Tab-separated table of C-alpha atoms in Angstrom:
chain	number	residue	atom	x	y	z
A	1	MET	CA	29.056	15.550	-12.250
A	2	HIS	CA	32.241	17.410	-13.199
A	3	PRO	CA	32.947	20.357	-15.483
A	4	LEU	CA	33.585	19.401	-19.086
A	5	HIS	CA	36.148	21.066	-21.347
A	6	THR	CA	34.462	21.830	-24.640
A	7	ARG	CA	35.007	23.646	-27.880
A	8	PRO	CA	34.276	27.404	-27.776
A	9	ILE	CA	30.630	28.437	-27.879
A	10	PRO	CA	29.725	29.570	-31.423
A	11	PRO	CA	29.542	33.383	-31.366
A	12	TYR	CA	26.221	33.433	-33.217
A	13	LEU	CA	24.538	31.822	-30.177
A	14	ILE	CA	25.670	34.530	-27.731
A	15	LEU	CA	23.190	37.332	-27.070
A	16	GLU	CA	24.977	38.813	-24.056
A	17	GLU	CA	27.824	38.036	-21.696
A	18	TRP	CA	28.873	39.215	-18.258
A	19	THR	CA	32.155	38.666	-16.442
A	20	GLY	CA	32.896	38.476	-12.735
A	21	LYS	CA	35.709	37.210	-10.566
A	22	ASN	CA	36.855	33.917	-12.146
A	23	LEU	CA	33.469	33.449	-13.791
A	24	ARG	CA	31.486	34.420	-16.840
A	25	VAL	CA	27.807	34.097	-17.663
A	26	LEU	CA	26.659	33.794	-21.262
A	27	LEU	CA	23.110	34.288	-22.476
A	28	LEU	CA	22.594	31.971	-25.444
A	29	LYS	CA	19.755	31.716	-27.934
A	30	ALA	CA	19.246	28.437	-29.794
A	31	GLU	CA	16.590	28.140	-32.475
A	32	HIS	CA	17.350	24.582	-33.616
A	33	ARG	CA	18.467	21.333	-32.024
A	34	HIS	CA	21.793	21.365	-33.899
A	35	ASP	CA	22.642	24.753	-32.356
A	36	PHE	CA	23.226	23.147	-28.960
A	37	PRO	CA	26.837	22.450	-27.959
A	38	ASP	CA	27.434	18.754	-27.274
A	39	PHE	CA	27.984	19.146	-23.536
A	40	PHE	CA	24.333	20.131	-22.998
A	41	SER	CA	23.412	16.525	-23.819
A	42	ALA	CA	26.595	14.753	-22.671
A	43	GLN	CA	26.451	16.330	-19.195
A	44	CYS	CA	22.659	16.314	-18.805
A	45	THR	CA	21.493	14.890	-15.457
A	46	PHE	CA	17.764	14.703	-16.131
A	47	LEU	CA	15.893	13.710	-19.283
A	48	TYR	CA	13.701	16.830	-19.254
A	49	ASN	CA	16.735	19.104	-19.720
A	50	HIS	CA	18.158	17.047	-22.588
A	51	PRO	CA	18.180	19.094	-25.828
A	52	ASP	CA	16.118	16.430	-27.612
A	53	HIS	CA	13.417	16.708	-24.950
A	54	LEU	CA	13.545	20.499	-24.936
A	55	PHE	CA	12.667	20.593	-28.629
A	56	LEU	CA	9.816	18.155	-28.102
A	57	GLN	CA	8.323	20.604	-25.601
A	58	SER	CA	8.180	23.482	-28.086
A	59	ASN	CA	9.659	24.761	-31.334
A	60	GLU	CA	10.197	28.228	-29.875
A	61	PRO	CA	13.788	29.446	-29.296
A	62	ILE	CA	15.574	28.339	-26.138
A	63	TYR	CA	17.344	30.893	-23.963
A	64	THR	CA	20.163	29.493	-21.856
A	65	PHE	CA	22.163	31.115	-19.071
A	66	LEU	CA	25.541	29.353	-19.024
A	67	ILE	CA	27.975	29.756	-16.111
A	68	GLN	CA	31.662	29.312	-16.912
A	69	LEU	CA	34.172	28.963	-14.081
A	70	ALA	CA	37.792	29.573	-15.059
A	71	GLY	CA	36.772	29.160	-18.687
A	72	ILE	CA	35.053	25.802	-18.161
A	73	GLU	CA	31.317	25.220	-18.717
A	74	ALA	CA	30.074	24.580	-15.167
A	75	ALA	CA	26.283	24.990	-14.963
A	76	TRP	CA	23.354	26.141	-17.043
A	77	ILE	CA	19.614	26.631	-17.086
A	78	HIS	CA	17.319	26.599	-20.128
A	79	PHE	CA	14.255	28.828	-20.560
A	80	ARG	CA	11.443	29.423	-22.994
A	81	LYS	CA	9.539	32.692	-23.269
A	82	ALA	CA	5.789	32.838	-22.670
A	83	SER	CA	4.380	36.341	-22.903
A	84	HIS	CA	6.692	38.368	-20.626
A	85	THR	CA	7.947	35.438	-18.549
A	86	LEU	CA	11.009	33.216	-18.785
A	87	ILE	CA	9.881	29.687	-17.907
A	88	SER	CA	11.956	26.617	-17.077
A	89	PRO	CA	10.559	24.335	-18.435
A	90	ILE	CA	7.778	25.299	-20.826
A	91	ARG	CA	6.233	21.803	-20.873
A	92	ALA	CA	7.773	19.151	-18.599
A	93	PRO	CA	7.587	18.146	-14.919
A	94	PHE	CA	10.612	20.284	-14.034
A	95	GLY	CA	13.622	22.207	-15.353
A	96	GLY	CA	16.184	23.992	-13.181
A	97	ILE	CA	19.964	24.104	-13.019
A	98	GLU	CA	22.025	21.460	-14.796
A	99	GLY	CA	25.741	20.772	-14.610
A	100	TYR	CA	28.348	20.978	-11.887
A	101	LYS	CA	26.778	20.854	-8.425
A	102	ASN	CA	29.258	23.043	-6.521
A	103	ILE	CA	27.639	26.257	-7.685
A	104	ARG	CA	27.186	28.257	-4.493
A	105	GLY	CA	25.956	31.599	-3.238
A	106	GLU	CA	28.218	34.039	-5.089
A	107	CYS	CA	27.649	32.292	-8.415
A	108	PHE	CA	23.911	32.142	-7.873
A	109	HIS	CA	23.840	35.803	-6.925
A	110	PHE	CA	25.856	36.754	-9.990
A	111	LEU	CA	23.583	34.618	-12.168
A	112	LEU	CA	20.549	36.421	-10.717
A	113	ASN	CA	22.171	39.747	-11.502
A	114	CYS	CA	22.730	38.632	-15.104
A	115	MET	CA	19.114	37.468	-15.396
A	116	HIS	CA	18.003	40.887	-14.148
A	117	LYS	CA	20.173	42.634	-16.726
A	118	SER	CA	18.720	40.429	-19.481
A	119	PHE	CA	15.122	41.493	-18.811
A	120	ARG	CA	15.328	44.437	-21.196
A	121	THR	CA	17.071	42.443	-23.950
A	122	LEU	CA	14.556	39.580	-23.756
A	123	GLU	CA	11.557	41.847	-23.098
A	124	VAL	CA	10.494	39.895	-20.012
A	125	GLU	CA	9.383	40.871	-16.521
A	126	HIS	CA	9.201	37.565	-14.654
A	127	ILE	CA	11.076	34.296	-14.160
A	128	GLN	CA	9.426	30.977	-13.249
A	129	ILE	CA	11.430	27.811	-12.536
A	130	SER	CA	9.950	24.403	-11.677
A	131	LEU	CA	12.565	22.595	-9.595
A	132	PRO	CA	13.033	18.823	-9.411
A	133	PRO	CA	11.253	17.061	-6.524
A	134	ALA	CA	13.241	17.029	-3.289
A	135	CYS	CA	13.745	13.258	-3.619
A	136	TYR	CA	15.965	13.934	-6.645
A	137	SER	CA	19.562	14.336	-5.553
A	138	GLY	CA	20.686	17.906	-4.978
A	139	ASN	CA	17.346	19.702	-5.211
A	140	THR	CA	17.081	20.900	-1.606
A	141	ASP	CA	20.295	22.924	-1.947
A	142	GLN	CA	19.058	24.353	-5.235
A	143	GLU	CA	15.811	25.604	-3.704
A	144	ASP	CA	17.653	27.207	-0.769
A	145	GLN	CA	20.099	28.972	-3.037
A	146	PHE	CA	17.365	30.345	-5.273
A	147	GLN	CA	15.604	31.735	-2.203
A	148	GLU	CA	18.827	33.228	-0.853
A	149	SER	CA	19.284	34.942	-4.224
A	150	GLY	CA	15.916	36.684	-4.089
A	151	PHE	CA	13.532	34.132	-5.607
A	152	LEU	CA	10.203	33.412	-3.935
A	153	ILE	CA	8.362	30.121	-3.600
A	154	GLY	CA	5.546	30.443	-6.107
A	155	LYS	CA	4.058	27.030	-5.442
A	156	ARG	CA	4.887	23.994	-3.359
A	157	ASN	CA	3.259	20.582	-3.793
A	158	LEU	CA	3.785	17.251	-2.098
A	159	ASN	CA	5.547	14.802	-4.378
A	160	LEU	CA	5.358	11.110	-3.474
A	161	HIS	CA	8.100	8.591	-4.182
A	162	ILE	CA	8.922	5.022	-3.199
A	163	MET	CA	12.490	4.105	-2.305
A	164	VAL	CA	13.357	0.869	-4.090
A	165	ASP	CA	15.494	-1.500	-2.018
A	166	GLN	CA	15.621	-5.115	-0.922
A	167	VAL	CA	12.436	-4.801	1.168
A	168	PRO	CA	9.471	-6.250	-0.778
A	169	LEU	CA	6.776	-3.710	-1.584
A	170	HIS	CA	4.080	-5.691	0.225
A	171	GLU	CA	6.008	-5.014	3.451
A	172	LYS	CA	5.906	-1.251	2.822
A	173	ILE	CA	2.245	-0.814	1.934
A	174	SER	CA	-0.765	-0.612	4.250
A	175	LYS	CA	-2.767	-3.700	5.220
A	176	ASN	CA	-5.699	-2.471	3.119
A	177	GLN	CA	-3.505	-2.288	0.016
A	178	VAL	CA	-2.022	-5.728	0.745
A	179	ARG	CA	-5.571	-7.115	0.739
A	180	ARG	CA	-6.257	-5.406	-2.601
A	181	LEU	CA	-3.059	-6.816	-4.066
A	182	ASN	CA	-4.069	-10.293	-2.929
A	183	LYS	CA	-7.534	-9.761	-4.381
A	184	CYS	CA	-6.045	-8.911	-7.788
A	185	GLN	CA	-3.767	-11.936	-7.665
A	186	HIS	CA	-6.584	-14.287	-6.628
A	187	ALA	CA	-8.716	-12.938	-9.496
A	188	GLY	CA	-6.016	-14.078	-11.888
A	189	PHE	CA	-4.973	-10.607	-13.070
A	190	THR	CA	-1.598	-10.404	-14.799
A	191	ALA	CA	0.746	-7.459	-15.210
A	192	GLY	CA	3.774	-6.554	-17.288
A	193	GLU	CA	5.261	-4.285	-19.919
A	194	ILE	CA	3.044	-3.307	-22.846
A	195	PRO	CA	3.661	-1.284	-26.054
A	196	VAL	CA	3.413	2.502	-26.135
A	197	SER	CA	0.822	2.658	-28.879
A	198	HIS	CA	-2.402	4.130	-30.204
A	199	GLN	CA	-4.307	1.442	-28.278
A	200	LEU	CA	-2.627	2.442	-25.031
A	201	TYR	CA	-3.380	6.124	-25.538
A	202	THR	CA	-7.011	5.358	-26.375
A	203	PHE	CA	-7.290	3.313	-23.179
A	204	LEU	CA	-5.756	6.056	-21.020
A	205	ALA	CA	-7.982	8.729	-22.580
A	206	HIS	CA	-11.087	6.564	-22.077
A	207	CYS	CA	-10.287	5.999	-18.391
A	208	ARG	CA	-9.583	9.665	-17.777
A	209	TYR	CA	-12.715	10.759	-19.644
A	210	ALA	CA	-14.847	8.385	-17.544
A	211	LYS	CA	-13.654	10.295	-14.467
A	212	ASN	CA	-14.100	13.720	-16.094
A	213	HIS	CA	-10.345	14.152	-16.418
A	214	THR	CA	-8.159	14.827	-19.438
A	215	LEU	CA	-4.669	13.757	-20.497
A	216	SER	CA	-1.847	16.258	-20.231
A	217	MET	CA	-0.389	15.367	-23.642
A	218	SER	CA	-1.706	14.444	-27.058
A	219	GLU	CA	-1.236	11.065	-28.686
A	220	ALA	CA	1.198	12.591	-31.169
A	221	GLN	CA	3.277	14.012	-28.320
A	222	LEU	CA	3.381	10.656	-26.528
A	223	ILE	CA	4.412	8.772	-29.676
A	224	SER	CA	7.082	11.386	-30.445
A	225	LEU	CA	8.410	11.054	-26.908
A	226	LYS	CA	8.657	7.281	-27.317
A	227	GLN	CA	10.321	7.557	-30.719
A	228	THR	CA	12.858	10.093	-29.446
A	229	PHE	CA	13.656	8.178	-26.242
A	230	PRO	CA	12.831	4.538	-27.021
A	231	ASP	CA	14.769	3.144	-24.063
A	232	GLN	CA	13.602	5.715	-21.504
A	233	VAL	CA	9.852	5.657	-22.239
A	234	ARG	CA	7.885	2.477	-21.549
A	235	ALA	CA	4.421	1.396	-20.475
A	236	PHE	CA	3.061	-1.214	-18.094
A	237	GLY	CA	-0.424	-2.634	-17.748
A	238	VAL	CA	-2.654	-4.977	-15.776
A	239	TYR	CA	-4.891	-7.465	-17.580
A	240	ASP	CA	-8.016	-9.383	-16.662
A	241	ARG	CA	-7.506	-12.238	-19.097
A	242	GLN	CA	-7.301	-10.430	-22.478
A	243	GLN	CA	-8.717	-7.096	-21.299
A	244	LEU	CA	-6.451	-4.229	-20.312
A	245	ILE	CA	-7.850	-2.781	-17.072
A	246	CYS	CA	-5.041	-0.554	-15.766
A	247	ALA	CA	-1.976	1.060	-17.318
A	248	SER	CA	0.672	3.739	-16.964
A	249	VAL	CA	3.474	5.264	-18.989
A	250	VAL	CA	6.809	5.375	-17.167
A	251	VAL	CA	9.788	7.607	-17.915
A	252	SER	CA	13.369	6.879	-16.880
A	253	VAL	CA	14.385	10.381	-15.819
A	254	ASN	CA	17.927	9.087	-15.392
A	255	GLN	CA	19.528	5.740	-14.570
A	256	HIS	CA	18.376	5.900	-10.932
A	257	ILE	CA	14.879	7.436	-11.153
A	258	MET	CA	11.700	6.295	-12.890
A	259	TYR	CA	8.598	8.495	-13.073
A	260	CYS	CA	5.108	6.973	-13.179
A	261	PHE	CA	3.226	9.067	-15.728
A	262	LEU	CA	-0.429	9.102	-16.863
A	263	PRO	CA	-1.687	6.223	-14.643
A	264	ALA	CA	-5.302	5.197	-15.302
A	265	SER	CA	-7.659	2.286	-14.691
A	266	LEU	CA	-11.165	1.265	-15.716
A	267	PRO	CA	-13.744	2.563	-13.174
A	268	ALA	CA	-15.549	-0.806	-13.291
A	269	TYR	CA	-12.504	-2.365	-11.596
A	270	ASN	CA	-12.343	0.104	-8.704
A	271	PRO	CA	-13.345	-2.626	-6.193
A	272	TYR	CA	-10.115	-4.455	-7.087
A	273	SER	CA	-7.883	-1.351	-7.227
A	274	PRO	CA	-5.607	-2.805	-9.942
A	275	MET	CA	-3.310	0.210	-9.591
A	276	VAL	CA	-1.918	-1.562	-6.511
A	277	MET	CA	-0.849	-4.466	-8.720
A	278	LEU	CA	0.597	-2.056	-11.264
A	279	TYR	CA	2.755	-0.318	-8.623
A	280	HIS	CA	3.857	-3.723	-7.365
A	281	THR	CA	4.977	-4.616	-10.902
A	282	LEU	CA	6.779	-1.297	-11.374
A	283	TYR	CA	8.580	-1.771	-8.064
A	284	GLN	CA	9.798	-5.202	-9.177
A	285	TYR	CA	10.944	-3.773	-12.519
A	286	CYS	CA	12.900	-1.052	-10.700
A	287	LYS	CA	14.607	-3.645	-8.490
A	288	GLU	CA	15.613	-5.713	-11.509
A	289	THR	CA	17.010	-2.724	-13.442
A	290	GLY	CA	18.840	-0.943	-10.623
A	291	ILE	CA	16.434	1.977	-10.281
A	292	THR	CA	16.354	3.270	-6.702
A	293	VAL	CA	13.532	5.856	-6.820
A	294	LEU	CA	10.027	5.217	-8.162
A	295	ASP	CA	8.554	8.703	-8.511
A	296	LEU	CA	4.756	8.711	-8.174
A	297	GLY	CA	4.530	12.453	-8.809
A	298	ILE	CA	2.263	15.079	-7.312
A	299	SER	CA	-1.468	14.506	-6.778
A	300	CYS	CA	-3.285	17.377	-8.472
A	301	ASP	CA	-6.244	17.864	-10.762
A	302	GLU	CA	-6.210	19.788	-14.047
A	303	ASN	CA	-6.475	23.077	-12.138
A	304	GLY	CA	-3.481	22.356	-9.916
A	305	ALA	CA	-5.522	21.650	-6.769
A	306	GLU	CA	-4.137	18.820	-4.667
A	307	LYS	CA	-6.284	15.707	-4.303
A	308	PRO	CA	-6.043	14.417	-0.710
A	309	SER	CA	-7.544	11.014	-1.551
A	310	LEU	CA	-4.889	10.360	-4.208
A	311	GLN	CA	-2.145	11.508	-1.840
A	312	LYS	CA	-3.461	9.115	0.805
A	313	PHE	CA	-3.446	6.213	-1.662
A	314	LYS	CA	0.164	6.890	-2.669
A	315	ILE	CA	1.234	7.095	0.972
A	316	GLN	CA	-0.515	3.781	1.660
A	317	MET	CA	1.502	2.352	-1.233
A	318	GLY	CA	4.729	3.223	0.557
A	319	GLY	CA	5.070	6.707	-0.905
A	320	ILE	CA	7.239	9.193	0.971
A	321	PRO	CA	5.989	12.797	0.762
A	322	LEU	CA	8.552	15.505	0.002
A	323	SER	CA	8.221	18.907	-1.589
A	324	LYS	CA	8.279	19.898	-5.241
A	325	SER	CA	8.593	23.647	-5.641
A	326	THR	CA	8.294	26.365	-8.230
A	327	VAL	CA	10.376	29.486	-7.620
A	328	THR	CA	9.591	32.863	-9.138
A	329	ALA	CA	11.134	36.302	-9.427
A	330	ASN	CA	10.257	39.587	-11.032
A	331	GLY	CA	12.109	42.807	-11.654
A	332	ASN	CA	11.297	44.231	-8.238
A	333	SER	CA	12.243	41.147	-6.206
A	334	VAL	CA	15.488	40.766	-8.148
A	335	HIS	CA	16.365	44.444	-7.655
A	336	GLN	CA	15.667	44.214	-3.899
A	337	ALA	CA	17.835	41.096	-3.554
A	338	LEU	CA	20.693	42.721	-5.414
A	339	THR	CA	20.598	46.037	-3.573
A	340	SER	CA	20.284	44.442	-0.117
A	341	SER	CA	23.368	42.242	-0.545
């Protein structure tokens, strides 16, 4: 990712600006999708920070801190306001810094200072940022730099992912899961891509309800996501003859990473564990399309508590556990970081 020369930022978007040595930070406020300068989409690394996705998450204004180095747009982070907190993102798996990756300590520290100065203007007291999982390129440095700049780890979960390479998935999974995969195949189950539709959502909701769980998005939100990103949002399912027994939505976060989202299966088929067959199919799809990371996500219930049994299953499916963190700061922690430097 390299800096991108762009047209000047429209003055009506700028709420505040601060200048330092060879750098400037702008605080922007965008109320509509067309307010966003083109580079926010052209230089976007992850789908969740794309302007089109941001305005699916909420219709509330977006506040963006934009770092310019030598007059060139170099890095940025988008926020929404909730009560007295700036949140990145308001409704997505993660947000965080986008843009040029060589943003180091002094820039981060200056950015933190600017965020602190913006508290009064934005009438906020806290900042909360959900960072990409550590398996996503560049995240470990980002977490370290936030901490060095005075942010605290608010929450850390284990995120599981499968590296997609030339090794077949059945050689990566446990012997128990190999037996379950064989059991599904011997039963004549089939798997493949299916439409993102009302029928799919009804199936997912039914499976979740049967286990006293809920879905994290409405049907309208899922359909809007598919309509906005038709090539990045897909679904896959497992069938017993004509009956759908297991399914998941998948999101191409970028050209190298695919996220398995909303997986669910019929409880009556638990003895077969058709999710094993579904993961096997997703792994094959990733190999065929050049995707190198199959992100299985965190393993938490609706209250954010981790589910050890689900973590164990993902590990047995070849999942590699790495951290996914949320960093936080408030007026006091920011002030202490700034005065101690």
